Amino acid sequence: MKNILVTGATGQLGSELKVLSVNYPQYRWVFADRTQVSLGDPMLLEEQLVSIQPTIILNCGAYTAVDKAESEKELADVVNHQAVAVMAAYAKEHDVKLIHVSTDYVFDGTSSTALNEDAVTNPINVYGASKRAGELAALAVNPDVLIIRTSWVYSSFGNNFVKTMQRLLKERDTLGVVNDQIGSPTYAADLAQAMMDIVSNENWIPGIYNYSNEGEISWYEFVLAIQEITGEQCEVKGIPSSAYPTPAARPAYSLLDKNKIKEVYGVTVPYYKESLKKCLKFNV
């Protein structure tokens, strides 16, 4: 029986994979939190991988505090870069399949068309730079690694933009939301299914793939969609990014082109609003 190790098991994506795992009883699942798989300690991480002996690694663990990363550059690099290199090296040495999750923040946001996997990367914040370093390190050590870049992840688990906006729509009379950052959200349950579609496929075609839900929207439009589904009466106003300064810069445009993952693996990519409706059913 093949062992699937899920790192970051208590996060949004890891939690969705745990829900999905009941549909895949042919695998022995190991859901590891940061104590069982220490991404912040690469030397210990190697020992832990040897102990677990995974056949497949789904690396959902990451340092994702985008603004905090600006002041915790070293920690972000250890988790998002150095630990990924350790996993990639382990995967190569032990003939293990590794799917590593990356981000749209590897781009600078200057594009005006959907970004494919060959688009030039140029991170504009520490988080994005650490994730890009992880991609490069993994592929340099082990060209057989499969990387999935995703964006604007949300779930019925954990803390995320959708949950925060649901709460604020209830609490406030007016709400200002950035309207000049464009991309597409990703329902973590959909991404989890896409990962399992790849794992279940007879063919293993490594490299970088993009995955987010279909649709091209701003954060402001995303909140309007949440409001439409929940029926909250708060007045939502679009504001420029300059009116909501953050420690880390965000790419203004990071819409991902999903054609490759659809063509190579036959992955279905739902429209963002349909997935949002599914998620909000769990959040009521």
Coordinates of C-alpha atoms in Angstrom, one line a residue:
M1 CA 0.0 0.0 0.0
K2 CA 1.3 3.4 -0.9
N3 CA 1.8 6.0 1.8
I4 CA 0.6 9.6 1.2
L5 CA 2.2 12.2 3.4
V6 CA 0.3 15.4 3.7
T7 CA 2.4 18.2 5.2
G8 CA 0.6 21.3 6.7
A9 CA -2.3 18.9 7.5
T10 CA -4.1 21.4 9.8
G11 CA -4.1 24.2 7.2
Q12 CA -6.8 24.9 4.6
L13 CA -5.6 22.6 1.9
G14 CA -4.4 19.8 4.2
S15 CA -7.8 19.8 5.9
E16 CA -9.6 19.5 2.6
L17 CA -7.4 16.6 1.6
K18 CA -8.3 14.9 4.9
V19 CA -12.0 15.2 4.0
L20 CA -11.2 13.8 0.6
S21 CA -9.1 11.0 1.8
V22 CA -12.1 8.8 2.6
N23 CA -12.6 8.5 -1.1
Y24 CA -9.1 7.0 -1.6
P25 CA -8.9 4.0 0.8
Q26 CA -6.3 2.4 -1.4
Y27 CA -3.7 4.7 0.2
R28 CA -2.4 4.9 3.7
W29 CA -2.6 8.5 4.7
V30 CA -0.3 10.4 7.1
F31 CA -1.5 13.8 8.0
A32 CA 1.4 15.6 9.6
D33 CA 1.3 18.9 11.5
R34 CA 4.4 21.0 12.1
T35 CA 5.5 18.8 15.1
Q36 CA 5.5 15.7 13.0
V37 CA 7.0 17.3 9.9
S38 CA 9.2 20.2 10.9
L39 CA 9.5 22.5 7.9
G40 CA 11.2 25.0 10.1
D41 CA 14.1 22.6 10.8
P42 CA 15.5 21.1 7.6
M43 CA 17.9 18.7 9.4
L44 CA 15.1 17.3 11.6
L45 CA 12.8 17.2 8.6
E46 CA 15.1 14.8 6.8
E47 CA 15.0 12.4 9.8
Q48 CA 11.2 12.6 10.0
L49 CA 10.8 11.7 6.3
V50 CA 13.0 8.7 6.8
S51 CA 10.9 7.6 9.7
I52 CA 7.5 8.1 7.9
Q53 CA 8.7 6.6 4.6
P54 CA 6.2 8.2 2.3
T55 CA 5.6 7.0 -1.3
I56 CA 3.9 10.3 -2.2
I57 CA 4.4 13.7 -0.6
L58 CA 1.8 16.4 -0.9
N59 CA 3.5 19.5 0.4
C60 CA 0.7 21.8 1.6
G61 CA 2.8 23.3 4.4
A62 CA 4.2 26.8 4.0
Y63 CA 4.9 30.1 5.7
T64 CA 2.0 32.1 4.4
A65 CA 1.9 35.2 6.5
V66 CA 2.6 37.5 3.6
D67 CA 3.0 40.7 5.5
K68 CA 4.8 39.2 8.5
A69 CA 7.3 37.6 6.1
E70 CA 8.7 41.1 5.4
S71 CA 10.1 41.1 9.0
E72 CA 10.7 37.3 9.2
K73 CA 12.6 36.8 6.0
E74 CA 14.9 34.0 7.4
L75 CA 12.0 31.9 8.7
A76 CA 10.0 32.3 5.5
D77 CA 13.1 31.2 3.5
V78 CA 13.6 28.1 5.7
V79 CA 10.0 26.9 5.4
N80 CA 9.3 27.9 1.8
H81 CA 12.7 27.3 0.3
Q82 CA 15.2 25.2 2.3
A83 CA 12.6 22.6 3.5
V84 CA 11.3 22.2 0.0
A85 CA 14.8 21.4 -1.2
V86 CA 15.1 18.8 1.5
M87 CA 11.8 17.2 0.4
A88 CA 12.8 17.2 -3.2
A89 CA 16.2 15.6 -2.5
Y90 CA 14.5 12.9 -0.4
A91 CA 11.9 12.3 -3.1
K92 CA 14.7 11.8 -5.7
E93 CA 16.8 9.6 -3.5
H94 CA 13.9 7.3 -2.5
D95 CA 11.9 7.4 -5.8
V96 CA 9.0 9.3 -4.1
K97 CA 6.5 11.5 -6.0
L98 CA 6.4 15.0 -4.7
I99 CA 3.6 17.6 -5.4
H100 CA 4.6 21.0 -4.0
V101 CA 2.1 23.8 -3.8
S102 CA 3.4 27.3 -4.8
T103 CA 1.8 30.7 -5.4
D104 CA 0.8 33.4 -7.9
Y105 CA 3.0 35.8 -5.8
V106 CA 6.0 34.6 -7.8
F107 CA 4.8 37.2 -10.4
D108 CA 5.2 41.0 -10.2
G109 CA 1.7 41.7 -11.4
T110 CA 2.6 43.8 -14.5
S111 CA 1.0 41.3 -17.0
S112 CA -2.4 42.1 -18.5
T113 CA -3.1 38.6 -19.8
A114 CA -3.5 35.3 -17.9
L115 CA -0.1 34.0 -16.8
N116 CA 1.0 30.5 -18.1
E117 CA 3.7 28.3 -16.5
D118 CA 6.4 29.8 -18.7
A119 CA 5.7 33.4 -17.8
V120 CA 8.6 35.4 -16.3
T121 CA 8.7 35.4 -12.5
N122 CA 9.7 38.5 -10.5
P123 CA 8.4 38.4 -6.9
I124 CA 7.8 41.8 -5.3
N125 CA 7.6 40.6 -1.7
V126 CA 9.6 38.4 0.7
Y127 CA 6.9 35.7 0.7
G128 CA 6.8 35.5 -3.1
A129 CA 10.6 35.4 -3.3
S130 CA 10.8 32.6 -0.8
K131 CA 8.3 30.5 -2.7
R132 CA 10.1 31.1 -6.0
A133 CA 13.3 30.1 -4.3
G134 CA 11.6 26.9 -3.2
E135 CA 10.4 26.2 -6.8
L136 CA 13.9 26.6 -8.2
A137 CA 15.6 24.6 -5.5
A138 CA 13.1 21.7 -5.9
L139 CA 13.5 21.5 -9.7
A140 CA 17.3 21.9 -9.5
V141 CA 17.6 19.0 -7.0
N142 CA 14.9 16.9 -8.6
P143 CA 13.5 17.6 -12.1
D144 CA 10.7 14.9 -11.4
V145 CA 9.0 17.2 -8.9
L146 CA 5.5 18.5 -9.8
I147 CA 4.7 22.1 -8.7
I148 CA 1.2 23.6 -8.6
R149 CA 0.9 27.4 -8.4
T150 CA -2.3 28.6 -7.0
S151 CA -3.9 31.9 -5.8
W152 CA -6.3 33.4 -3.3
V153 CA -6.9 30.2 -1.4
Y154 CA -10.0 29.9 0.8
S155 CA -11.8 27.1 2.6
S156 CA -14.4 26.2 5.2
F157 CA -11.4 25.4 7.4
G158 CA -8.9 27.9 9.0
N159 CA -8.7 31.6 8.7
N160 CA -9.1 33.1 5.2
F161 CA -10.5 36.1 3.2
V162 CA -13.9 34.6 2.7
K163 CA -14.5 34.0 6.4
T164 CA -13.2 37.4 7.3
M165 CA -15.5 39.1 4.8
Q166 CA -18.5 37.1 5.9
R167 CA -17.9 38.4 9.4
L168 CA -17.3 42.0 8.3
L169 CA -20.4 42.1 6.1
K170 CA -22.4 41.1 9.1
E171 CA -20.7 43.6 11.5
R172 CA -20.3 46.7 9.4
D173 CA -22.6 49.2 7.6
T174 CA -19.9 50.0 5.0
L175 CA -16.8 48.1 3.8
G176 CA -14.0 49.2 1.6
V177 CA -12.3 46.5 -0.5
V178 CA -9.4 46.7 -2.9
N179 CA -10.6 46.8 -6.5
D180 CA -7.3 47.1 -8.5
Q181 CA -5.8 43.6 -7.7
I182 CA -7.0 41.1 -10.3
G183 CA -6.8 37.3 -10.2
S184 CA -9.0 34.4 -9.4
P185 CA -9.8 32.7 -6.0
T186 CA -9.2 29.0 -5.3
Y187 CA -11.5 26.8 -3.3
A188 CA -9.1 24.5 -1.4
A189 CA -11.5 21.6 -1.8
D190 CA -11.2 22.0 -5.6
L191 CA -7.4 22.1 -5.5
A192 CA -7.3 19.1 -3.2
Q193 CA -9.4 17.2 -5.8
A194 CA -7.0 18.3 -8.6
M195 CA -4.0 17.0 -6.6
M196 CA -5.7 13.6 -6.2
D197 CA -6.6 13.5 -9.9
I198 CA -2.9 13.9 -10.6
V199 CA -1.9 11.3 -8.0
S200 CA -4.4 8.8 -9.4
N201 CA -3.3 9.3 -13.0
E202 CA -1.2 6.5 -14.5
N203 CA 1.1 9.1 -16.0
W204 CA 3.4 11.3 -14.0
I205 CA 4.4 14.4 -16.0
P206 CA 6.5 16.6 -13.8
G207 CA 7.0 20.4 -14.0
I208 CA 5.0 23.5 -13.1
Y209 CA 1.2 23.7 -13.4
N210 CA -1.3 26.4 -12.5
Y211 CA -4.6 25.9 -10.7
S212 CA -7.2 28.3 -9.5
N213 CA -10.9 28.5 -10.2
E214 CA -12.2 30.0 -13.4
G215 CA -13.0 33.7 -13.6
E216 CA -11.2 37.0 -13.6
I217 CA -12.1 39.3 -10.7
S218 CA -10.9 41.8 -8.2
W219 CA -11.0 41.3 -4.4
Y220 CA -13.9 43.9 -4.5
E221 CA -15.8 41.7 -6.9
F222 CA -15.1 38.7 -4.8
V223 CA -16.7 40.4 -1.8
L224 CA -19.7 41.3 -3.9
A225 CA -20.1 37.6 -4.8
I226 CA -19.9 36.7 -1.1
Q227 CA -22.6 39.3 -0.4
E228 CA -24.8 38.1 -3.2
I229 CA -24.8 34.6 -1.8
T230 CA -25.1 35.5 1.8
G231 CA -27.6 38.3 1.4
E232 CA -25.9 40.7 3.8
Q233 CA -26.9 44.4 3.5
C234 CA -23.6 46.1 4.1
E235 CA -22.5 48.8 1.5
V236 CA -19.4 47.5 -0.2
K237 CA -17.1 50.2 -1.8
G238 CA -14.2 49.6 -4.1
I239 CA -10.9 51.3 -3.1
P240 CA -7.4 51.5 -4.6
S241 CA -4.5 49.5 -3.1
S242 CA -3.0 52.8 -2.2
A243 CA -5.8 53.4 0.2
Y244 CA -5.1 50.2 2.0
P245 CA -1.3 50.1 2.5
T246 CA 0.3 46.8 3.7
P247 CA 3.9 45.9 4.6
A248 CA 4.1 43.6 1.6
A249 CA 3.3 44.7 -1.9
R250 CA 0.8 42.6 -3.8
P251 CA 0.8 41.9 -7.6
A252 CA -1.8 44.0 -9.3
Y253 CA -2.6 41.2 -11.8
S254 CA -1.9 37.5 -11.2
L255 CA -4.6 35.6 -13.1
L256 CA -3.3 32.1 -13.8
D257 CA -3.8 30.3 -17.1
K258 CA -5.0 26.8 -16.3
N259 CA -4.9 25.2 -19.8
K260 CA -1.9 23.0 -19.1
I261 CA -3.3 21.2 -16.1
K262 CA -6.6 20.7 -18.0
E263 CA -4.9 19.3 -21.1
V264 CA -2.2 17.2 -19.4
Y265 CA -4.2 15.7 -16.5
G266 CA -7.8 16.3 -17.6
V267 CA -8.5 18.3 -14.4
T268 CA -11.8 20.0 -14.1
V269 CA -11.7 23.6 -13.1
P270 CA -15.0 25.0 -11.7
Y271 CA -16.1 28.6 -12.0
Y272 CA -15.3 30.5 -8.9
K273 CA -18.8 31.5 -8.0
E274 CA -20.1 27.9 -8.0
S275 CA -17.2 26.8 -5.7
L276 CA -17.9 29.8 -3.5
K277 CA -21.5 28.7 -3.1
K278 CA -20.3 25.2 -2.0
C279 CA -17.9 26.6 0.5
L280 CA -20.4 29.1 2.0
K281 CA -22.9 26.2 2.6
F282 CA -20.3 24.8 5.1
N283 CA -19.8 28.2 6.7
V284 CA -23.4 29.1 7.5

